[in-house]
Short mmCIF file of C-alpha atoms in Angstrom, two decimals:
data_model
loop_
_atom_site.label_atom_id
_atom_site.label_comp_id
_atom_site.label_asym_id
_atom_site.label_seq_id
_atom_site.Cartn_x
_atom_site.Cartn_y
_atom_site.Cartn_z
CA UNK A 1 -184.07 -170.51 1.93
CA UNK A 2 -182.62 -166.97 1.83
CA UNK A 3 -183.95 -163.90 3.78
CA UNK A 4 -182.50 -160.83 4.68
CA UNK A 5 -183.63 -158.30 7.51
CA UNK A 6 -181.93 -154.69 9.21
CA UNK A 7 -180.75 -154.52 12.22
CA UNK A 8 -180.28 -151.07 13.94
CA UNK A 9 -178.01 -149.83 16.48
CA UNK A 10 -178.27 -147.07 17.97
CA UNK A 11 -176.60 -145.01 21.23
CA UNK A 12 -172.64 -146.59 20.51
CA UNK A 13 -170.30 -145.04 22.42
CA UNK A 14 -168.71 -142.63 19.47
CA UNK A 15 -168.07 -139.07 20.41
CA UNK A 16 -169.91 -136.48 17.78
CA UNK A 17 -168.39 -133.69 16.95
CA UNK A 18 -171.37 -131.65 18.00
CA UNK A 19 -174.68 -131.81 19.60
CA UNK A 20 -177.03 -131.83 16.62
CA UNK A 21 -180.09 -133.38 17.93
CA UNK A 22 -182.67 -132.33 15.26
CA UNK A 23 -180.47 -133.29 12.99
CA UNK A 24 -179.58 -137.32 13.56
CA UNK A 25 -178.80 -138.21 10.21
CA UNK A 26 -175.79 -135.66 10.38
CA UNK A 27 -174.64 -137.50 13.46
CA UNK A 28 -171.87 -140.11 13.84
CA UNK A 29 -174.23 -141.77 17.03
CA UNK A 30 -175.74 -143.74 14.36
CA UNK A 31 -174.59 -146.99 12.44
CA UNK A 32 -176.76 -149.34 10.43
CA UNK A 33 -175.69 -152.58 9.96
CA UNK A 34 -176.85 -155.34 7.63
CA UNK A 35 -177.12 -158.83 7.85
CA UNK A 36 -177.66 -161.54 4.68
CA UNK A 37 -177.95 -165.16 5.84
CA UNK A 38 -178.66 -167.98 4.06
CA UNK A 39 -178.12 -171.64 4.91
CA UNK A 40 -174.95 -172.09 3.69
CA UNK A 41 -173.47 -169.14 4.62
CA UNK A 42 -173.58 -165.97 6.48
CA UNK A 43 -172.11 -162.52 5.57
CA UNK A 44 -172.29 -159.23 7.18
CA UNK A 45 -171.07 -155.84 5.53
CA UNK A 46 -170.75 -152.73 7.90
CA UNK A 47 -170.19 -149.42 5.78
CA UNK A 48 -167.58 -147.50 6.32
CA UNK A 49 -167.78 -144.93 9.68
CA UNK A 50 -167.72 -141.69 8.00
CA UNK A 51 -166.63 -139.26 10.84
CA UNK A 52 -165.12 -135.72 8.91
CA UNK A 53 -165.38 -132.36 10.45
CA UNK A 54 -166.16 -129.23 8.11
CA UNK A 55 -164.41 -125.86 8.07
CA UNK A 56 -164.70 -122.71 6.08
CA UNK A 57 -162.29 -121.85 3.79
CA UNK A 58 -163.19 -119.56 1.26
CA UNK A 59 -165.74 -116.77 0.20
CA UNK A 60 -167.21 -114.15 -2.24
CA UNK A 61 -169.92 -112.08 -3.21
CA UNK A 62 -171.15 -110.29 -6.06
CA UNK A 63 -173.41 -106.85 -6.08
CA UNK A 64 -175.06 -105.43 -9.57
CA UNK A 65 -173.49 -102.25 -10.50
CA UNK A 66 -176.49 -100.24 -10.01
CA UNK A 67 -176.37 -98.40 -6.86
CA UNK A 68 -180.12 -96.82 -5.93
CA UNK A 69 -180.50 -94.60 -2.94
CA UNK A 70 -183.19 -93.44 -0.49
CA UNK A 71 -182.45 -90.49 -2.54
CA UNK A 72 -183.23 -92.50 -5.95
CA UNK A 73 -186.98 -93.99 -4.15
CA UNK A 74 -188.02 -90.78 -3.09
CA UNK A 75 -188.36 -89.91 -6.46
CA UNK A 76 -190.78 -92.64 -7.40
CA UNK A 77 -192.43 -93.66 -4.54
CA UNK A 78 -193.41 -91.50 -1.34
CA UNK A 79 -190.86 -91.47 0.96
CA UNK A 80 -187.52 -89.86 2.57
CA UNK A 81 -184.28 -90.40 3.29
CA UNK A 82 -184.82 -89.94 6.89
CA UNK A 83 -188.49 -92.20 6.90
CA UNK A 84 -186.20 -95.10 5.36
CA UNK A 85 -183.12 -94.50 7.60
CA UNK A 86 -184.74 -94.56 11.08
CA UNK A 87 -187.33 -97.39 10.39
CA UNK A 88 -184.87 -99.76 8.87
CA UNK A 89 -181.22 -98.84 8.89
CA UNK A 90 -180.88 -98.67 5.35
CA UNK A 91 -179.39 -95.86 3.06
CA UNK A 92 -178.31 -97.90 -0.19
CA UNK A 93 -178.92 -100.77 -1.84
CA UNK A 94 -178.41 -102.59 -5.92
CA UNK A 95 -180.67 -103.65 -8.30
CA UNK A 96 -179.92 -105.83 -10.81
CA UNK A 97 -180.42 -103.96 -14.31
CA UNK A 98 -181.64 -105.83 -17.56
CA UNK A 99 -178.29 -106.87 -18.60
CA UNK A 100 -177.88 -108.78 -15.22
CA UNK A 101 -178.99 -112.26 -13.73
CA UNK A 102 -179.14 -113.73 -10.36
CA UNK A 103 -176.77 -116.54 -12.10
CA UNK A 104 -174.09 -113.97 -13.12
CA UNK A 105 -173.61 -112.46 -9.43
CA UNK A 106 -174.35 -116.28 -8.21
CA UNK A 107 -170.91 -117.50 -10.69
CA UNK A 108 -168.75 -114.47 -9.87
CA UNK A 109 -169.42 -114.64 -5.85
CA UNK A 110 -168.61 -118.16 -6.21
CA UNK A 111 -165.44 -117.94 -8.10
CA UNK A 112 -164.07 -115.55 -5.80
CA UNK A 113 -164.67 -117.99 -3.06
CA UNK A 114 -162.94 -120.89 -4.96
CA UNK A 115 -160.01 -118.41 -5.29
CA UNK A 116 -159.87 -117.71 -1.76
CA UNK A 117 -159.85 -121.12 -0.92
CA UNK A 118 -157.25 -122.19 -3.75
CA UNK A 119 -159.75 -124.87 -4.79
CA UNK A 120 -160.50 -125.29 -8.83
CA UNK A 121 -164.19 -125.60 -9.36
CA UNK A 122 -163.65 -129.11 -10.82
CA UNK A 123 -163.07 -130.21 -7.47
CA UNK A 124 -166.65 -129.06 -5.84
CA UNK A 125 -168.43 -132.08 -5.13
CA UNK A 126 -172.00 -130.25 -4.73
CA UNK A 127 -173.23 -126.92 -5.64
CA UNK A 128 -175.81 -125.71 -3.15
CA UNK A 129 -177.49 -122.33 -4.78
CA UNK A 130 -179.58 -121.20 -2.06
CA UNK A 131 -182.14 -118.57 -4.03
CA UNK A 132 -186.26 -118.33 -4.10
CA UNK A 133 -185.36 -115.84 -7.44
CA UNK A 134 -183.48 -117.70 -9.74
CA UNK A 135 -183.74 -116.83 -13.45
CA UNK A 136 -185.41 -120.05 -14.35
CA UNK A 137 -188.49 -121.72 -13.33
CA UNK A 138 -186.57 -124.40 -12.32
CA UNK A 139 -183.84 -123.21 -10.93
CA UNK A 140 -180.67 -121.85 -11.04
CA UNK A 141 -178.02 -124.53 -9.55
CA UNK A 142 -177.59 -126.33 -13.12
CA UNK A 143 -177.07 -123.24 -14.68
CA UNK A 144 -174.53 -122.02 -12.16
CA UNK A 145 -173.07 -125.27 -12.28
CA UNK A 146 -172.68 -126.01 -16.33
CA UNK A 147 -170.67 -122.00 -16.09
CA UNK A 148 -168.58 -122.71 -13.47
CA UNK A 149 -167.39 -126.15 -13.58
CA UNK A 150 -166.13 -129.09 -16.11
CA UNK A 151 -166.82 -132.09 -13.74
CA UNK A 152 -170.49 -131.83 -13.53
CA UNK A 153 -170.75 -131.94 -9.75
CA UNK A 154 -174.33 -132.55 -8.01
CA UNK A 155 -175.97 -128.99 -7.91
CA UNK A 156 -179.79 -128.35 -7.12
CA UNK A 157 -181.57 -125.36 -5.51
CA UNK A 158 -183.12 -124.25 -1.77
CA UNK A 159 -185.53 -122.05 -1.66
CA UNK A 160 -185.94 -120.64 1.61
CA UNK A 161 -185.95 -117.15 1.13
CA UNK A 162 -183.92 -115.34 3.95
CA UNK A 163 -183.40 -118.82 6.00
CA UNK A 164 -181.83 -120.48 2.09
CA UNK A 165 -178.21 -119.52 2.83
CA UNK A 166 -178.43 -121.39 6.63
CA UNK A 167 -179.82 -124.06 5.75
CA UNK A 168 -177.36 -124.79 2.70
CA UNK A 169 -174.38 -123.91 5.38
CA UNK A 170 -175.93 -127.00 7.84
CA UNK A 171 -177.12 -129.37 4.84
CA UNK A 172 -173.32 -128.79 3.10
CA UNK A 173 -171.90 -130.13 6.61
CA UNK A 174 -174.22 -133.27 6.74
CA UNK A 175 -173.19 -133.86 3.25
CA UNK A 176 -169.68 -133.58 3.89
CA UNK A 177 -169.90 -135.68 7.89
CA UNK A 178 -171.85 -137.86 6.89
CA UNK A 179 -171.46 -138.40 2.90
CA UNK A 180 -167.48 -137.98 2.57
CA UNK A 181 -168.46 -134.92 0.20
CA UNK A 182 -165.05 -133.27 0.42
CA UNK A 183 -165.83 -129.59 -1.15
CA UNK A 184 -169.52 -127.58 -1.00
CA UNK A 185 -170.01 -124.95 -2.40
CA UNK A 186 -173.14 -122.82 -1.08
CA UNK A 187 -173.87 -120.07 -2.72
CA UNK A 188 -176.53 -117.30 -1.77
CA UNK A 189 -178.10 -115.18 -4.17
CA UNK A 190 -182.03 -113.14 -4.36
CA UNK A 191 -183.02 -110.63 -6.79
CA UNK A 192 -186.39 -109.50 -4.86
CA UNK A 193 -186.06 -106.34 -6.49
CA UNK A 194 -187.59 -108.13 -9.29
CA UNK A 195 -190.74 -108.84 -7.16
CA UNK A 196 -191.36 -105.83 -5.27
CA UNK A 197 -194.48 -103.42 -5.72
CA UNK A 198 -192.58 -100.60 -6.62
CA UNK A 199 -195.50 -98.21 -5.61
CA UNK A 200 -195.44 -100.03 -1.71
CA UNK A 201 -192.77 -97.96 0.24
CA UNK A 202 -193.17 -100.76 3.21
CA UNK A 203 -191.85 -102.97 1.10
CA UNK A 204 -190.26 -101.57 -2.20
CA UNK A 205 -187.43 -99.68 0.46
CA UNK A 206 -186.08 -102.69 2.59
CA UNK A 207 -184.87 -105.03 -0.55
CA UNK A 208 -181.79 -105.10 -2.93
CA UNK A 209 -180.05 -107.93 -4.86
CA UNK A 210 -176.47 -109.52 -4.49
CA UNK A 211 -174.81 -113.30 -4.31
CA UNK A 212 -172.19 -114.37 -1.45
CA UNK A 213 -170.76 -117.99 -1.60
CA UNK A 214 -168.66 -119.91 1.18
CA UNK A 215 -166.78 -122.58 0.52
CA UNK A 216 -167.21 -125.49 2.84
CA UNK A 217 -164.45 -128.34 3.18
CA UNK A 218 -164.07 -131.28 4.49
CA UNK A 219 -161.15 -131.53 7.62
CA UNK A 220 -160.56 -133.90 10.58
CA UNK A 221 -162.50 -134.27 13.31
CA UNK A 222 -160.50 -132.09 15.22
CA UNK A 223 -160.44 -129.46 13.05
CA UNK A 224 -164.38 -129.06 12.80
CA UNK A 225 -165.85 -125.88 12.82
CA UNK A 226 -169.54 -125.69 12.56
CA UNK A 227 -170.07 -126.52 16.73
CA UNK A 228 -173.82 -126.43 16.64
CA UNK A 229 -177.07 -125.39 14.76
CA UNK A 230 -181.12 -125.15 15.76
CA UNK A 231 -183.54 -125.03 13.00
CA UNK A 232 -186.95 -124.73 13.07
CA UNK A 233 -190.27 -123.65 10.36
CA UNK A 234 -193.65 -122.74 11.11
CA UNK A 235 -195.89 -122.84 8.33
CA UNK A 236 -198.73 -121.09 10.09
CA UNK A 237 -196.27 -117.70 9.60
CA UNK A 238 -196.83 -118.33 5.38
CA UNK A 239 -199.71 -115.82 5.57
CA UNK A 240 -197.06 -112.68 7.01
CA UNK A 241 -194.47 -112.90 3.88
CA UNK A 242 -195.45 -114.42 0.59
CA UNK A 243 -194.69 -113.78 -3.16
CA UNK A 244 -198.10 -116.13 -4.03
CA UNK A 245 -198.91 -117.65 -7.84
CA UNK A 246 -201.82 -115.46 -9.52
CA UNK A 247 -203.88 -117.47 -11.53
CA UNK A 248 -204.88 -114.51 -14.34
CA UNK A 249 -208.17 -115.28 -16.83
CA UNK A 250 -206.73 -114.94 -20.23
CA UNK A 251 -208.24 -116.10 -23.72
CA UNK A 252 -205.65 -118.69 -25.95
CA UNK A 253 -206.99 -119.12 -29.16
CA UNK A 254 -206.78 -122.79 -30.31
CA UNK A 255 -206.08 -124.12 -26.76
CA UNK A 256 -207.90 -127.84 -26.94
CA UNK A 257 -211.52 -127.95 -23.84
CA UNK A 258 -210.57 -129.21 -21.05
CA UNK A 259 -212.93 -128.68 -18.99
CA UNK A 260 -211.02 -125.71 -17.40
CA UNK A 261 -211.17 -121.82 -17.72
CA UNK A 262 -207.70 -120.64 -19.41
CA UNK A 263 -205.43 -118.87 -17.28
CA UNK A 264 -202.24 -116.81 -17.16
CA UNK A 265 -200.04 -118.01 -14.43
CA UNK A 266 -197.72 -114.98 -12.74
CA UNK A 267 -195.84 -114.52 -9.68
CA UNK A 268 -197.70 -111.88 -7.31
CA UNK A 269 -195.67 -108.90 -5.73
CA UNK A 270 -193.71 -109.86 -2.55
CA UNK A 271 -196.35 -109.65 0.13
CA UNK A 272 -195.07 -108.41 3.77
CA UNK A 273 -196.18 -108.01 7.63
CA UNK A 274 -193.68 -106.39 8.76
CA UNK A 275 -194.93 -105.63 12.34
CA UNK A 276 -195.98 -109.49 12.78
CA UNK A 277 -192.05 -110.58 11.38
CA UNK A 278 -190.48 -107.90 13.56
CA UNK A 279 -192.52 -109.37 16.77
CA UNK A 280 -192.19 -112.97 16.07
CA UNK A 281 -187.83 -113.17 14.81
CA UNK A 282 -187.14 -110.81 17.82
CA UNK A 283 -188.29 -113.49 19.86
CA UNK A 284 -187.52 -116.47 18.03
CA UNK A 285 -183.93 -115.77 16.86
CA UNK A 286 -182.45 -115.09 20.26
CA UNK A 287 -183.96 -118.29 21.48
CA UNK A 288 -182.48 -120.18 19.02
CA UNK A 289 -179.13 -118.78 19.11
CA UNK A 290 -179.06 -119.91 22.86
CA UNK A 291 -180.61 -123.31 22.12
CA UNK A 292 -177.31 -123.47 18.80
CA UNK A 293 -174.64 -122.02 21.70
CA UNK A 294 -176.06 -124.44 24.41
CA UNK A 295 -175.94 -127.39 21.94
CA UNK A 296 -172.63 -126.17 20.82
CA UNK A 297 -171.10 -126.19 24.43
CA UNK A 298 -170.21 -122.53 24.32
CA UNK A 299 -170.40 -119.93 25.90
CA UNK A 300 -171.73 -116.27 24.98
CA UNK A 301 -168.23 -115.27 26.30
CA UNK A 302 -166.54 -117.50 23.97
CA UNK A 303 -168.04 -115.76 20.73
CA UNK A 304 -166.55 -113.05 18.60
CA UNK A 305 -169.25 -111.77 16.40
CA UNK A 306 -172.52 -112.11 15.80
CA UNK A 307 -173.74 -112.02 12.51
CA UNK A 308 -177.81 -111.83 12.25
CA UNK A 309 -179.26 -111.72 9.02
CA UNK A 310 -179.53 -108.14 6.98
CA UNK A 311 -183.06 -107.33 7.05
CA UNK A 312 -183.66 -104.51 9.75
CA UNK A 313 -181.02 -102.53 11.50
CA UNK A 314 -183.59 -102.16 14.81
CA UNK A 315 -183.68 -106.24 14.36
CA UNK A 316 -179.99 -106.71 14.45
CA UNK A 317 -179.62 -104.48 17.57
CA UNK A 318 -182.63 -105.87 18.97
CA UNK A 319 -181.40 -109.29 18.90
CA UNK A 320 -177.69 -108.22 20.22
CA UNK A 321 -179.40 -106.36 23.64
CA UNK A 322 -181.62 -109.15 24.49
CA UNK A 323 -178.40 -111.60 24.16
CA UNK A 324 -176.44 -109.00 26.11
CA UNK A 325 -173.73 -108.98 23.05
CA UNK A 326 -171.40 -105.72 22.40
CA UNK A 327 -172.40 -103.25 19.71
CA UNK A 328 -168.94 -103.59 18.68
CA UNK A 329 -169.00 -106.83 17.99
CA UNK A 330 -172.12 -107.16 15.82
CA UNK A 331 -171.41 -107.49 12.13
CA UNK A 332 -173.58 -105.32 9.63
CA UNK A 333 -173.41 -103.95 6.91
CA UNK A 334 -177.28 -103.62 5.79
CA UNK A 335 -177.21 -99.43 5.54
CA UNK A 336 -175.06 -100.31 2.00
CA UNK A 337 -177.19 -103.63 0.52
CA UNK A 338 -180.44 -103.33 2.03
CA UNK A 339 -182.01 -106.73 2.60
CA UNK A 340 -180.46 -109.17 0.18
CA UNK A 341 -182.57 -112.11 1.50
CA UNK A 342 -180.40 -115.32 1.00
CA UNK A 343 -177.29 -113.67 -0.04
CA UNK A 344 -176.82 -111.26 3.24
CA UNK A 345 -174.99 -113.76 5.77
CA UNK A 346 -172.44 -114.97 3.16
CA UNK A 347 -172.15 -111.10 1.42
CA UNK A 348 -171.53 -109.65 5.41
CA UNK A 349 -169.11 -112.29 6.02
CA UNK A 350 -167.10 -111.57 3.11
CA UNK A 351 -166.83 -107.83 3.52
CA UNK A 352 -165.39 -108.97 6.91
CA UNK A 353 -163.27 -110.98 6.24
CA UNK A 354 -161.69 -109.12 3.40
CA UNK A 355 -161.17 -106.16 5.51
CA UNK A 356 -159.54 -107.85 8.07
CA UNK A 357 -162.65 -107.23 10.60
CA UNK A 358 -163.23 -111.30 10.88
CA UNK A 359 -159.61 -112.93 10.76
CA UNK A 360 -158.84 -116.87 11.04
CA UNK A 361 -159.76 -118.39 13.93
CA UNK A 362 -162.65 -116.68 15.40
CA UNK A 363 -166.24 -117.90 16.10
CA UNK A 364 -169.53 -115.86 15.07
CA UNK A 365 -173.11 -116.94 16.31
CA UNK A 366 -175.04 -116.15 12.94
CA UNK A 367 -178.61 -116.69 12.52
CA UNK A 368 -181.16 -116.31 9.88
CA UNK A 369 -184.88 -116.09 9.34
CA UNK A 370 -187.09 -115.78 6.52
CA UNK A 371 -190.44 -116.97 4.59
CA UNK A 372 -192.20 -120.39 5.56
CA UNK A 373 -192.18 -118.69 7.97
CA UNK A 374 -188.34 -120.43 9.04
CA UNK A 375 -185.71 -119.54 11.05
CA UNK A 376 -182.30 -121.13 12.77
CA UNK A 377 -178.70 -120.43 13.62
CA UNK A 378 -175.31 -121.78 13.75
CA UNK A 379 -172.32 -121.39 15.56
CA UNK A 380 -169.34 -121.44 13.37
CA UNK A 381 -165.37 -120.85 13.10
CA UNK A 382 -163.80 -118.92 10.06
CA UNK A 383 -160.96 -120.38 8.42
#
């Protein structure tokens, strides 16, 4: 008679790199073993301990060419320089123009990050493309992937709006601790512009399009550099930022009866509360960067930027007072892109780093939020 069964241990005594506790799977606390007896024999096969650290070695971004101003809105919509500027921050920001695509900016940010890195793009593992606008239905990642890459790594989306580039950075650094991935590439990239009621100056003003991509590797344990992260989604907030599928009545001649009345199916404009987000991230987000340092074991002390996502200028300073964090050391530059949803942590970063801002070494507290409603941070090393 042969039978087979699991056993599970749990609480061994191996040091994790960090405190991840929403995140288990991530965590080297955890070791399944499995057991095949029989009655002649017994065998038992323990897999291999993966325990890697991650690190962040490369980046890029990618803007359209078109550069449109408060200047440029006031002209279509009603509005002013100075209504835009004081309410959000914003001066600036690109919109991709018919002879663009959210893949384009997504391949070019990500080759510049490869470069950076000195990594060829046959030796990504997994392609990450963090985007709620890609030009395709369904999706963007094989697309992205087939252009930039021989080897035919794993690439799918995550759509996540805002939160999308975040949540790639933590999910590329359970791949890599936990499934010996050894390069990641996440890659953050919106067009919104497409989705925008251009007639809406609430919304139509706060939104442009770009791509930023980090390159995640694998290191020792010693080495690791993402120290924490908190997470969290509430899908109750849905209802205060939406882009929601209309259902249009439409006649298609020689469409078989089923039963059904024929419909168009399009994308609404990008729906937006901004009084409700402003309330609930200014809140949230400084509660979860304390919950990310205090899982982290640091310190606010210990931190040398922060690096909120791009959405609202009063946001960003709103979140630095009520963590007590100096002006100087906040990281934005929103008053150029506008809100770039997934692709404004990784296109901030890399204007940073290139100027010299954010050099090797140094920790930021970044944190993102978004639609779902969901929001997080991480604590994080460059280089």
């Amino acid at each position: 008679m042969t039978y087979s069964y699991g056993i599970l241990v749990q609480n061994m005594k191996i040091s994790s790199p960090i405190g991840l506790y929403p995140f288990r799977l991530c965590s080297t606390n955890l070791v399944t073993e499995r057991i095949r007896c029989s009655s002649t024999s017994t065998k038992t096969r323990v897999p291999k301990l993966i325990s890697k650290g991650c690190k962040l070695v490369g980046c890029g971004s990618a803007l359209p060419k078109h550069q449109f101003s408060n200047i440029d809105l006031a002209k279509i919509v009603d509005t002013n320089d100075e209504w835009i500027s004081s309410r959000t921050g914003i001066r600036n920001r690109r919109i991709l123009s018919d002879k663009e695509s959210t893949t384009g900016l997504a391949v070019e940010a990500a080759q510049k990050a490869l470069q950076m890195a000195e990594v060829e793009a046959d030796d990504v593992d997994l392609i990450l493309f963090c985007s709620s606008t890609p030009d395709d239905l369904f999706g963007g990642a094989p697309e992205v992937q087939k252009t930039l890459c021989k080897s035919n790594p794993l690439a799918y989306d995550i759509r996540a709006a805002c939160s999308g580039f975040l949540i790639g950075l933590v999910s590329a650094s359970c791949y890599i601790r936990g499934g010996g991935f050894k390069n990641v590439l996440v890659i953050g990239t919106d067009s919104i512009s497409r989705y925008v009621d251009w007639t809406d100056r609430n919304t139509c003003v706060l939104f442009g399009d770009a791509a930023g991509a980090i390159l995640v590797q694998a290191c020792d344990r010693d080495e690791d550099a993402l120290f924490g992260f908190d997470m969290h989604t509430d899908g109750d907030g849905s209802r205060y930022l939406s882009a929601a599928i209309k259902q249009n009545k439409t006649n298609h001649s020689g469409r078989p009866d089923l039963g059904i009345s024929p419909t168009d199916t399009t994308i609404s404009h990008l729906q937006m509360n901004g009084q409700q987000i402003f309330r609930f991230v200014t809140n949230a987000v400084p509660q979860s960067i304390e919950a990310s340092l205090e899982k982290s074991g640091h310190k606010l002390s210990e931190i040398d930027w922060l690096l909120v996502h791009q959405a609202n200028q009063r946001i960003i300073d709103h979140v630095a007072k009520k963590l007590d964090f100096p002006k100087d050391r906040v990281i934005s530059n929103l008053k150029n892109y506008g809100n770039t949803s997934a692709a404004s942590i990784p296109l901030a970063l890399d204007e940073a780093v290139r100027s010299g801002k954010v050099k090797k070494g140094e920790t930021i507290m970044t944190a993102g939020f978004g639609a779902g409603l969901t929001w997080g941070s991480a604590i994080v090393r460059w280089g």
